[in-house]
mmCIF file of C-alpha atoms in Angstrom:
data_model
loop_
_atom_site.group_PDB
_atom_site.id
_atom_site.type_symbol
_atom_site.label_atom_id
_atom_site.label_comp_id
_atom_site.label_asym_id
_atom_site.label_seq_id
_atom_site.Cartn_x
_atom_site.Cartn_y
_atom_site.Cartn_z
ATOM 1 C CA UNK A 277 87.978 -9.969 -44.592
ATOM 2 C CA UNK A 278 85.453 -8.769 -42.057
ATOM 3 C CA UNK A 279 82.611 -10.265 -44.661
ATOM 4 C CA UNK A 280 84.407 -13.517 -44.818
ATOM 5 C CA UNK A 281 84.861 -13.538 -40.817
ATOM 6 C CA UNK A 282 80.568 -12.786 -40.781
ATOM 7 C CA UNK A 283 80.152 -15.860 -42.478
ATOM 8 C CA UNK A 284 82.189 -17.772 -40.901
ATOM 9 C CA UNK A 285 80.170 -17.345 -37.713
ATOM 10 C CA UNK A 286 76.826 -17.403 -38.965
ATOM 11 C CA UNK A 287 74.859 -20.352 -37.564
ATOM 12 C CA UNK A 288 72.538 -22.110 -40.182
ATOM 13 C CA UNK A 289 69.254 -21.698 -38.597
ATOM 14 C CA UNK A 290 66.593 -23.164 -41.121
ATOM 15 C CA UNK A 291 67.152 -24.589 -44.190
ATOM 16 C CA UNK A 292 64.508 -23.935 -46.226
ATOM 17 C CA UNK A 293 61.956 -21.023 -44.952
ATOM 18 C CA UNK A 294 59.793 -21.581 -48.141
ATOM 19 C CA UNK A 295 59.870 -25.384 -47.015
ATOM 20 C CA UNK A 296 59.968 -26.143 -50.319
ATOM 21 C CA UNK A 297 57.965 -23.979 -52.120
ATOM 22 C CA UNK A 298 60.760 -21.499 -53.810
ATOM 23 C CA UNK A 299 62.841 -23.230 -56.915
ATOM 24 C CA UNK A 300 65.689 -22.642 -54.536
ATOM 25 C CA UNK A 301 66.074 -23.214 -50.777
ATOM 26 C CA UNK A 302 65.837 -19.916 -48.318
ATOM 27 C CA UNK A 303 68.534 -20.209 -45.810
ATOM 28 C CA UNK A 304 68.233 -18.227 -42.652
ATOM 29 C CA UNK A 305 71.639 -17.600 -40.816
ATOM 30 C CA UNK A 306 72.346 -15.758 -37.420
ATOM 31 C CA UNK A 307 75.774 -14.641 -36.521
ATOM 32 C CA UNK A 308 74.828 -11.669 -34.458
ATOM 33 C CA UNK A 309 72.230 -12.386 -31.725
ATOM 34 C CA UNK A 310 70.444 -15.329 -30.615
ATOM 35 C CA UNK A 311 67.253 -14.404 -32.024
ATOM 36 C CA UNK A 312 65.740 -17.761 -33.793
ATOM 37 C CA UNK A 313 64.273 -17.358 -37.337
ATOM 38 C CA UNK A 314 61.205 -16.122 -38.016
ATOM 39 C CA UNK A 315 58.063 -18.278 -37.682
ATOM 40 C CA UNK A 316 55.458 -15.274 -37.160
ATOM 41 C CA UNK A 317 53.918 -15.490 -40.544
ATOM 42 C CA UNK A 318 53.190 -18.075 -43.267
ATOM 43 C CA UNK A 319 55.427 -18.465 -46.398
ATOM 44 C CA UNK A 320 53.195 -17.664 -49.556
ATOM 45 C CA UNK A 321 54.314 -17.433 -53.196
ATOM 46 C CA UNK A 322 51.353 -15.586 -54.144
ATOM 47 C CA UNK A 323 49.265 -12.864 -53.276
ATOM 48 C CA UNK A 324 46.140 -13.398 -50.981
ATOM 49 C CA UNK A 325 43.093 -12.316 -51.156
ATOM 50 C CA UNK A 326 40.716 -10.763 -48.508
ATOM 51 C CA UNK A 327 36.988 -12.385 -49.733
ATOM 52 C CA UNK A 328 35.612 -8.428 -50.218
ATOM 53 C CA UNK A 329 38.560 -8.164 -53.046
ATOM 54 C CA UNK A 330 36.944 -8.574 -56.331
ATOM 55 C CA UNK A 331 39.461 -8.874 -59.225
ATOM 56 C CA UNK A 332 38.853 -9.209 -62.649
ATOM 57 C CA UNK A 333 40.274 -12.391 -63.553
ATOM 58 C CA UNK A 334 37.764 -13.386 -66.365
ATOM 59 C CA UNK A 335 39.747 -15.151 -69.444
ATOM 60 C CA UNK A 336 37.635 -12.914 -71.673
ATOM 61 C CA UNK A 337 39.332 -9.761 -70.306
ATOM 62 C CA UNK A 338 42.933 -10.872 -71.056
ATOM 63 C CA UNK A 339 44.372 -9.310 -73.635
ATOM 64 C CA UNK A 340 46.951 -11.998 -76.126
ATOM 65 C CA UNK A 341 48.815 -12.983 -78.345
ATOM 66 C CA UNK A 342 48.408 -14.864 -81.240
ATOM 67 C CA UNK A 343 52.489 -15.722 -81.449
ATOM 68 C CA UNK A 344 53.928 -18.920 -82.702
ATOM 69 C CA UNK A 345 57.307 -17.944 -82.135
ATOM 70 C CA UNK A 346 59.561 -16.160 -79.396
ATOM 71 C CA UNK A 347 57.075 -12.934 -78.779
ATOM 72 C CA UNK A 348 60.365 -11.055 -79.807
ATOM 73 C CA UNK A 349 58.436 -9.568 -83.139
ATOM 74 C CA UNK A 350 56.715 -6.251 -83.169
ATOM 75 C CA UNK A 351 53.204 -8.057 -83.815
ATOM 76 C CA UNK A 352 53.109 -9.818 -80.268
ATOM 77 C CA UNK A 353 49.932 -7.957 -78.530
ATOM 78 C CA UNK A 354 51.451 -8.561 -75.326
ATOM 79 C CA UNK A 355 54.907 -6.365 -75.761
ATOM 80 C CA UNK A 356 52.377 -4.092 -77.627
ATOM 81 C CA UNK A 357 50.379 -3.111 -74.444
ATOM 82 C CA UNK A 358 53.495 -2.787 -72.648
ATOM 83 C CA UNK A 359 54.654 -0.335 -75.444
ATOM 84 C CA UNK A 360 57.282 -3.603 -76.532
ATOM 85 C CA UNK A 361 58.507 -6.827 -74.958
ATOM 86 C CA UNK A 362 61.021 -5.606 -72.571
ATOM 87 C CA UNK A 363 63.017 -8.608 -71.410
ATOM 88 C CA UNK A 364 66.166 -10.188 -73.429
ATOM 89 C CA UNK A 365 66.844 -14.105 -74.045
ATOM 90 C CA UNK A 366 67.785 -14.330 -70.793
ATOM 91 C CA UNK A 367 64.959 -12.854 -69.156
ATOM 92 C CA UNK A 368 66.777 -9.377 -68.144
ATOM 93 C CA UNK A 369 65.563 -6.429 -68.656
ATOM 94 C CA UNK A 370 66.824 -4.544 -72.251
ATOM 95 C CA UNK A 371 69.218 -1.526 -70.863
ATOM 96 C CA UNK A 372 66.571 0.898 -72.539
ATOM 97 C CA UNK A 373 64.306 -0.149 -69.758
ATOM 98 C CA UNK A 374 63.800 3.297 -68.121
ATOM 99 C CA UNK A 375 63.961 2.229 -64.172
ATOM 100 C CA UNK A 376 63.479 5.839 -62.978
ATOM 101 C CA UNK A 377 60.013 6.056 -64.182
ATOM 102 C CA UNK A 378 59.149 2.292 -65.086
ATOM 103 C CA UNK A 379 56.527 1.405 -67.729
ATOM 104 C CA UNK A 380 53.981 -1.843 -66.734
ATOM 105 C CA UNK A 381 54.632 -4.813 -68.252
ATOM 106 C CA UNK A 382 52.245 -7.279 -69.656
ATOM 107 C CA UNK A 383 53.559 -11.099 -69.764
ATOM 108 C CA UNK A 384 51.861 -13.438 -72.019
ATOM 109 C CA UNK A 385 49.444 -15.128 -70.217
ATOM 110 C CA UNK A 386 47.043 -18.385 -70.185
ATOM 111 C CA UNK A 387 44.985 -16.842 -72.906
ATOM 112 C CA UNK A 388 48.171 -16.713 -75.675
ATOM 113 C CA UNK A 389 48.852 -18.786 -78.147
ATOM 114 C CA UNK A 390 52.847 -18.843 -77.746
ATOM 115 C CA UNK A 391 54.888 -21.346 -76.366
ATOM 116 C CA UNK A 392 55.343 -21.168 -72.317
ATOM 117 C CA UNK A 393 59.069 -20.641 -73.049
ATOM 118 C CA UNK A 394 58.178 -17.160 -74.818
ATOM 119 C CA UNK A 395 60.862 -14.154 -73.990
ATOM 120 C CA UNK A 396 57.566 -12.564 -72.507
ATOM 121 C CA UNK A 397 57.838 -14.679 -69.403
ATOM 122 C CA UNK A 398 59.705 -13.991 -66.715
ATOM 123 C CA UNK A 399 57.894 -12.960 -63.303
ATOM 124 C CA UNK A 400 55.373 -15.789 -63.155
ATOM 125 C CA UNK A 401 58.064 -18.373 -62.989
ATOM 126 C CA UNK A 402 58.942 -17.254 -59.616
ATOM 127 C CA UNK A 403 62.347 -16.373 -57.932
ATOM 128 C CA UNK A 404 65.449 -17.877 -59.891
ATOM 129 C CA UNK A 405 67.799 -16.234 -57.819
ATOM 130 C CA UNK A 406 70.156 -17.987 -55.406
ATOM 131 C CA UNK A 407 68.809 -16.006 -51.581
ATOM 132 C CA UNK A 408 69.562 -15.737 -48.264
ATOM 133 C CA UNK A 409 68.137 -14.207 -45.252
ATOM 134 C CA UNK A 410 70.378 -13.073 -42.874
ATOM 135 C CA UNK A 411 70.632 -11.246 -39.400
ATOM 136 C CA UNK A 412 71.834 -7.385 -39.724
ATOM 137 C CA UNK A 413 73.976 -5.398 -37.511
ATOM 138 C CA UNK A 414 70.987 -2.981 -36.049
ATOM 139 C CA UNK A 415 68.478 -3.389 -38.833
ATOM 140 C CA UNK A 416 66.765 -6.469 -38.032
ATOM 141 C CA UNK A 417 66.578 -9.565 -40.623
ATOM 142 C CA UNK A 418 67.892 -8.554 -44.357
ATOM 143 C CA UNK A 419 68.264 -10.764 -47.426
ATOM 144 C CA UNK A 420 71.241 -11.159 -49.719
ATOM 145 C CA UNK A 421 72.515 -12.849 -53.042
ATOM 146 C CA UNK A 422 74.465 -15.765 -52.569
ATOM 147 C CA UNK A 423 75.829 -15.293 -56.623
ATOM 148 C CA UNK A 424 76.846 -12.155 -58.685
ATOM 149 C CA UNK A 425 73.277 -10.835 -60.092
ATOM 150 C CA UNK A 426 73.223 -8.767 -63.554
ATOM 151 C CA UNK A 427 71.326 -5.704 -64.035
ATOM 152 C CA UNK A 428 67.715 -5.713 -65.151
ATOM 153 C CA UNK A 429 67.384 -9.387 -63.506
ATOM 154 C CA UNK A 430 63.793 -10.358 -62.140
ATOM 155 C CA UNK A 431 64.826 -10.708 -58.262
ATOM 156 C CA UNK A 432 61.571 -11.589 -56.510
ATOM 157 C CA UNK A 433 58.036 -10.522 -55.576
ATOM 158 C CA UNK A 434 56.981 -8.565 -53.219
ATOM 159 C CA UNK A 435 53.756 -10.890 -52.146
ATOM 160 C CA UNK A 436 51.790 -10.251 -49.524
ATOM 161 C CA UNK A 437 47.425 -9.760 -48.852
ATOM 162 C CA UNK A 438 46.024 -7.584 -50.908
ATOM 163 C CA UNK A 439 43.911 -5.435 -48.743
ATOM 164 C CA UNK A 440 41.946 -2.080 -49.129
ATOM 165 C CA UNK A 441 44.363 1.329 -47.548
ATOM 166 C CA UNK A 442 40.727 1.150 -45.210
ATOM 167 C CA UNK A 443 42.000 -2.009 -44.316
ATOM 168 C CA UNK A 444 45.601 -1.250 -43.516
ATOM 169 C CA UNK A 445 44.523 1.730 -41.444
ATOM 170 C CA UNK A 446 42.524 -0.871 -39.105
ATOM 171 C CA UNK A 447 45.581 -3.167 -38.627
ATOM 172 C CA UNK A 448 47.949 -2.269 -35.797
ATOM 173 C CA UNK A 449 51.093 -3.331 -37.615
ATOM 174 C CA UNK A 450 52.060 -1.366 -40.726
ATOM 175 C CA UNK A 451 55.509 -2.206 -41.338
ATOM 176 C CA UNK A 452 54.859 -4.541 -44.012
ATOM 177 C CA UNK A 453 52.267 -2.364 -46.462
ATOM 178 C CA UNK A 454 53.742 -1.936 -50.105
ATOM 179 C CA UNK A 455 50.829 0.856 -51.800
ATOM 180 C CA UNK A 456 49.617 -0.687 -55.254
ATOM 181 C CA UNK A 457 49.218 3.415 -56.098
ATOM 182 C CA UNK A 458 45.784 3.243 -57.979
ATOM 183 C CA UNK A 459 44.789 6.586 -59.206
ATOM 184 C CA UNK A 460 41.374 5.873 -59.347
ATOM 185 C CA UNK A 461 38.148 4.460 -57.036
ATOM 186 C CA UNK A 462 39.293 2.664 -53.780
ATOM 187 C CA UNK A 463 42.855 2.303 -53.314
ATOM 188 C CA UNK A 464 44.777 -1.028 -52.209
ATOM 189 C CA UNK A 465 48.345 -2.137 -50.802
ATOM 190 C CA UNK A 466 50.191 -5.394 -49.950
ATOM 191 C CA UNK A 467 50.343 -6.359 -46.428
ATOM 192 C CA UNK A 468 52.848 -8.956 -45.772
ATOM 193 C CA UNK A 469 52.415 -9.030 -42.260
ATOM 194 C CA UNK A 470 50.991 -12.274 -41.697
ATOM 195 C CA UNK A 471 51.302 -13.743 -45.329
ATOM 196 C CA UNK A 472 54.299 -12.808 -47.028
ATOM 197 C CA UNK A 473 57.748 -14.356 -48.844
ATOM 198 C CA UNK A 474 61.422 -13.391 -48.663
ATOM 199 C CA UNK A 475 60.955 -10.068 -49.918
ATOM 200 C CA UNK A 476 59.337 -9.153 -46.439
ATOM 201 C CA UNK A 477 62.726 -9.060 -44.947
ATOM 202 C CA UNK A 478 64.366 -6.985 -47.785
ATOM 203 C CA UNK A 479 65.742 -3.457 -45.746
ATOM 204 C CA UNK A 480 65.105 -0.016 -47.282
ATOM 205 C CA UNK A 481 68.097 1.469 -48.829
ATOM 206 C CA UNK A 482 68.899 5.047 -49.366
ATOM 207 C CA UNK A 483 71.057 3.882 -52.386
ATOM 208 C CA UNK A 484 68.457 0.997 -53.397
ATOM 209 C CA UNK A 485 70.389 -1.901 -55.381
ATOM 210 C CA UNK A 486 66.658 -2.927 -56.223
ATOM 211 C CA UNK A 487 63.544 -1.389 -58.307
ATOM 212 C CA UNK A 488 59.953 -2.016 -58.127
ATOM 213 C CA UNK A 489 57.979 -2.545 -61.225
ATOM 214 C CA UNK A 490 54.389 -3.447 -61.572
ATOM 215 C CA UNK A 491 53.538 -6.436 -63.892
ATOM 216 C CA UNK A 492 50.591 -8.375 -65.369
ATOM 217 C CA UNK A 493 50.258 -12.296 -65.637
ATOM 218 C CA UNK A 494 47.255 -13.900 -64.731
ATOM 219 C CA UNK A 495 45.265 -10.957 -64.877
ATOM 220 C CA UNK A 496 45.045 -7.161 -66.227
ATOM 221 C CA UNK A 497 42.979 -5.524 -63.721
ATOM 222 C CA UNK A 498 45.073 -2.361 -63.886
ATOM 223 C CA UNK A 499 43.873 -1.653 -59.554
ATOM 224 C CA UNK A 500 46.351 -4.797 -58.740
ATOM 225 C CA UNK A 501 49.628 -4.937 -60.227
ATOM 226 C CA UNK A 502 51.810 -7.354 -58.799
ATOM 227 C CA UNK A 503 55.193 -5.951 -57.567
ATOM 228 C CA UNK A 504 57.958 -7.253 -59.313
ATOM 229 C CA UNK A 505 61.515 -6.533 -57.948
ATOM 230 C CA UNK A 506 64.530 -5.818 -60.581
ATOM 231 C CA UNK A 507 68.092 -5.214 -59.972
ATOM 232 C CA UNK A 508 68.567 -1.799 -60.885
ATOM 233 C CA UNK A 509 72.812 -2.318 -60.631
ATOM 234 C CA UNK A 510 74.892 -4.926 -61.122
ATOM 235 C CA UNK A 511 74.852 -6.892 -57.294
ATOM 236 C CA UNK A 512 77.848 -8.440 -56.171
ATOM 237 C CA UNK A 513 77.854 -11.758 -54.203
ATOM 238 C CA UNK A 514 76.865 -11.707 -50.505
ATOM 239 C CA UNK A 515 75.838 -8.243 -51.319
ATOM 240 C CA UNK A 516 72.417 -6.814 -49.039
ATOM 241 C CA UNK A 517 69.581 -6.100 -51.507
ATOM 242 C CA UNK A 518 67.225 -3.406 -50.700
ATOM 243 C CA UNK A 519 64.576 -0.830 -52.220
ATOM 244 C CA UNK A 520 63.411 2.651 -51.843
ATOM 245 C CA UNK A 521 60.816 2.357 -49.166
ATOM 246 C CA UNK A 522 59.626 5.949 -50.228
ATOM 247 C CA UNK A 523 59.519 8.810 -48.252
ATOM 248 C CA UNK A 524 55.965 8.329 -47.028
ATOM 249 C CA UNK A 525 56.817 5.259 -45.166
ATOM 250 C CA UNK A 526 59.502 7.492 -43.391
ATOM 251 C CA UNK A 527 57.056 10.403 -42.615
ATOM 252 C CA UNK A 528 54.754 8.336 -41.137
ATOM 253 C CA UNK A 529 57.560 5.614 -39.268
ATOM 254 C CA UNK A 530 60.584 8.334 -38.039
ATOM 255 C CA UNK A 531 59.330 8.950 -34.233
ATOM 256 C CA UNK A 532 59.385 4.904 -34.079
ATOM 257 C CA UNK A 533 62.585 4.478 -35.503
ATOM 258 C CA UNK A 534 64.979 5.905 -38.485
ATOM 259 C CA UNK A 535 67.133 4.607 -40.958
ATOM 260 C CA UNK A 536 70.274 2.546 -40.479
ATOM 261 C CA UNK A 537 71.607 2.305 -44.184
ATOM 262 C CA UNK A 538 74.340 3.708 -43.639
ATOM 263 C CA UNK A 539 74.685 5.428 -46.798
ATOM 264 C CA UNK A 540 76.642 9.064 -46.521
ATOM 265 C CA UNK A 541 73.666 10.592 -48.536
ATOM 266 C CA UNK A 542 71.165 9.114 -45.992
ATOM 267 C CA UNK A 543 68.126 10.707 -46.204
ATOM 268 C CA UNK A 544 66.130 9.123 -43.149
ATOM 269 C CA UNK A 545 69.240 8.865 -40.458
ATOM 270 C CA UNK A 546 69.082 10.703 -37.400
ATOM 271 C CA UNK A 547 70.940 13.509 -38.582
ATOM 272 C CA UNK A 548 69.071 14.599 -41.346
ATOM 273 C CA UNK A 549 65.313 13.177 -40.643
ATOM 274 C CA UNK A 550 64.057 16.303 -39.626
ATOM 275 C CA UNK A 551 64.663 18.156 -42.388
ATOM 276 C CA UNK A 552 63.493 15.399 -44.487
ATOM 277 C CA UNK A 553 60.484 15.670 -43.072
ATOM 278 C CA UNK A 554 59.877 18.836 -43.208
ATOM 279 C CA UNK A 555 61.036 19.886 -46.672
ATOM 280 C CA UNK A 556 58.058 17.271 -47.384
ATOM 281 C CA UNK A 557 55.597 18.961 -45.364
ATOM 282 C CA UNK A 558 56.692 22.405 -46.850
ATOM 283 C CA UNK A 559 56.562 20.568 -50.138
ATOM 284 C CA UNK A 560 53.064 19.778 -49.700
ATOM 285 C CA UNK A 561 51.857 23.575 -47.931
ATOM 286 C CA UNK A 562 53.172 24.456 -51.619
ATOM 287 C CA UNK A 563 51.797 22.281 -53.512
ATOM 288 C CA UNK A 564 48.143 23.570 -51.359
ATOM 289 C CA UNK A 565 48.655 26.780 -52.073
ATOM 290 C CA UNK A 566 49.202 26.392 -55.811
ATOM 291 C CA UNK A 567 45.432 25.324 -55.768
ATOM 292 C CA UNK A 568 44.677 27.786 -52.938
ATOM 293 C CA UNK A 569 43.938 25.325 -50.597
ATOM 294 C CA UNK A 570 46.132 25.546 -47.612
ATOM 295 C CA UNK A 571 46.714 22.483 -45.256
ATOM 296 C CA UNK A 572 47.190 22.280 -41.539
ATOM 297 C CA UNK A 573 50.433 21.451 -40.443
ATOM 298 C CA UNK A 574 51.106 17.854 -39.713
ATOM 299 C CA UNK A 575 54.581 18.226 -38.630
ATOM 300 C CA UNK A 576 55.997 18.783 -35.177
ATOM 301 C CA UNK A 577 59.029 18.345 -33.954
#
């Protein structure tokens, strides 16, 4: 009832924040303040990139396939790299899909010689899911499903500007980074700050009902993944989707502001921040010491 009653006093305001660009129109709706929908960044469907950003997107890199039928079989190179082809008919993820710890995947690409209706595209055919963005009580803008959504179903990119972590520690405004975690060399993130899609306004949740995955298309330059959002539970209509932020963005964020999930396992509220914060310090004087290199401490209360 009190969902249905929410809706009801929503006011539409903006049909379309993708103007167009998204296979399916991006409401925004208000019915909790008067604050008017967001117009502080432009709507991209792809990642950006700063000019010093060199990728390798050379054709003669690409690993393919040689397929002339579904890429379901064992020999498709693609499914090979990414240890097999991981999505269903339908595009879902198989069950065996281990979400915890989540393996790359490697869509066929320009390079292949399968059909562009291959099993082993999914994520380069954009969002296919009916979604809304919507004003929160307390947390700001969020986004929702407007239909059920299955398990292991391609949501939507996170898409931003890729810049350098040198880069992000310049900028002012670091609510938007999403770290690309490279291991090696200079390390990059996502800022989708001033260029960015839906998944900008998706909330952190404590209990995430979404799961990042890293996936290749266009490219297999393993320093920039794109960031591929899966359900990770079955999502119910009008349901809030969110992701694990990760505790970093919470060590570094908690003296601005903590988290409103609302979960009763929240990690991040105001209750139980603290301790959060400094089981990861203590975490990390252990880790230190293991190597016999102690740390200063970072944390004060």
């Amino acid at each position: 009832f009190s969902v249905r009653r929410q809706l009801n006093s929503e006011k539409l305001l903006h049909r379309d924040l993708s103007k167009g660009k998204e296979y399916y129109q991006i409401q925004v709706v208000n019915g909790v303040d008067n604050e008017p929908y967001p117009i502080d960044f432009m709507y991209v469907t792809d990642n950006c990139e700063a000019s010093q950003i060199n990728i390798d997107r050379t054709i003669t890199s690409l690993q393919s396939c040689q397929c002339e039928d579904d890429c379901t079989s064992q020999k498709c190179v693609c499914g090979a790299i990414s240890f097999r082809c991981w999505y269903d008919k339908e595009g879902k993820l198989l069950p065996e899909f281990n979400l915890m710890d989540a393996p790359m995947i490697f869509e066929c690409n320009r390079a292949c010689s399968c059909w562009k209706t291959c099993n082993n595209r999914v994520v380069q055919y954009g969002v296919r899911s009916r979604l809304q963005v919507f004003r929160t009580n307390g947390k700001g803008w969020g986004v929702r499903a407007l239909r059920d959504i299955p398990k292991g179903t391609f949501v939507c990119e996170y898409v931003g500007e890729i810049i350098s972590d040198s880069e992000a520690d310049r900028r002012e405004d670091d609510s938007y980074l999403f770290d690309l975690d490279n291991k090696d060399g200079e390390t990059y993130c996502l800022d989708a700050r001033f260029y960015g899609n839906i998944c900008r306004f998706i909330n952190h949740l404590c209990n995430p009902n979404l799961t990042p995955v890293k996936v290749f298309v266009d490219h297999q330059d393993l320093s920039f993944p794109r960031i591929a959002l899966f359900s990770s539970r079955d999502i119910r209509a009008y349901e809030e989707l969110g992701f694990d932020y990760g505790e970093k963005f919470w060590v570094i964020k908690y003296k601005t502001f903590t988290c409103s999930c609302g979960a009763h396992d929240c990690k991040y509220n105001k209750e139980s921040i603290h301790t959060t914060i400094e089981n990861y310090y203590k975490r990390l004087r252990d880790e230190q010491l293991s190597i016999s290199s102690p740390i200063d401490p970072l944390y004060n209360e």
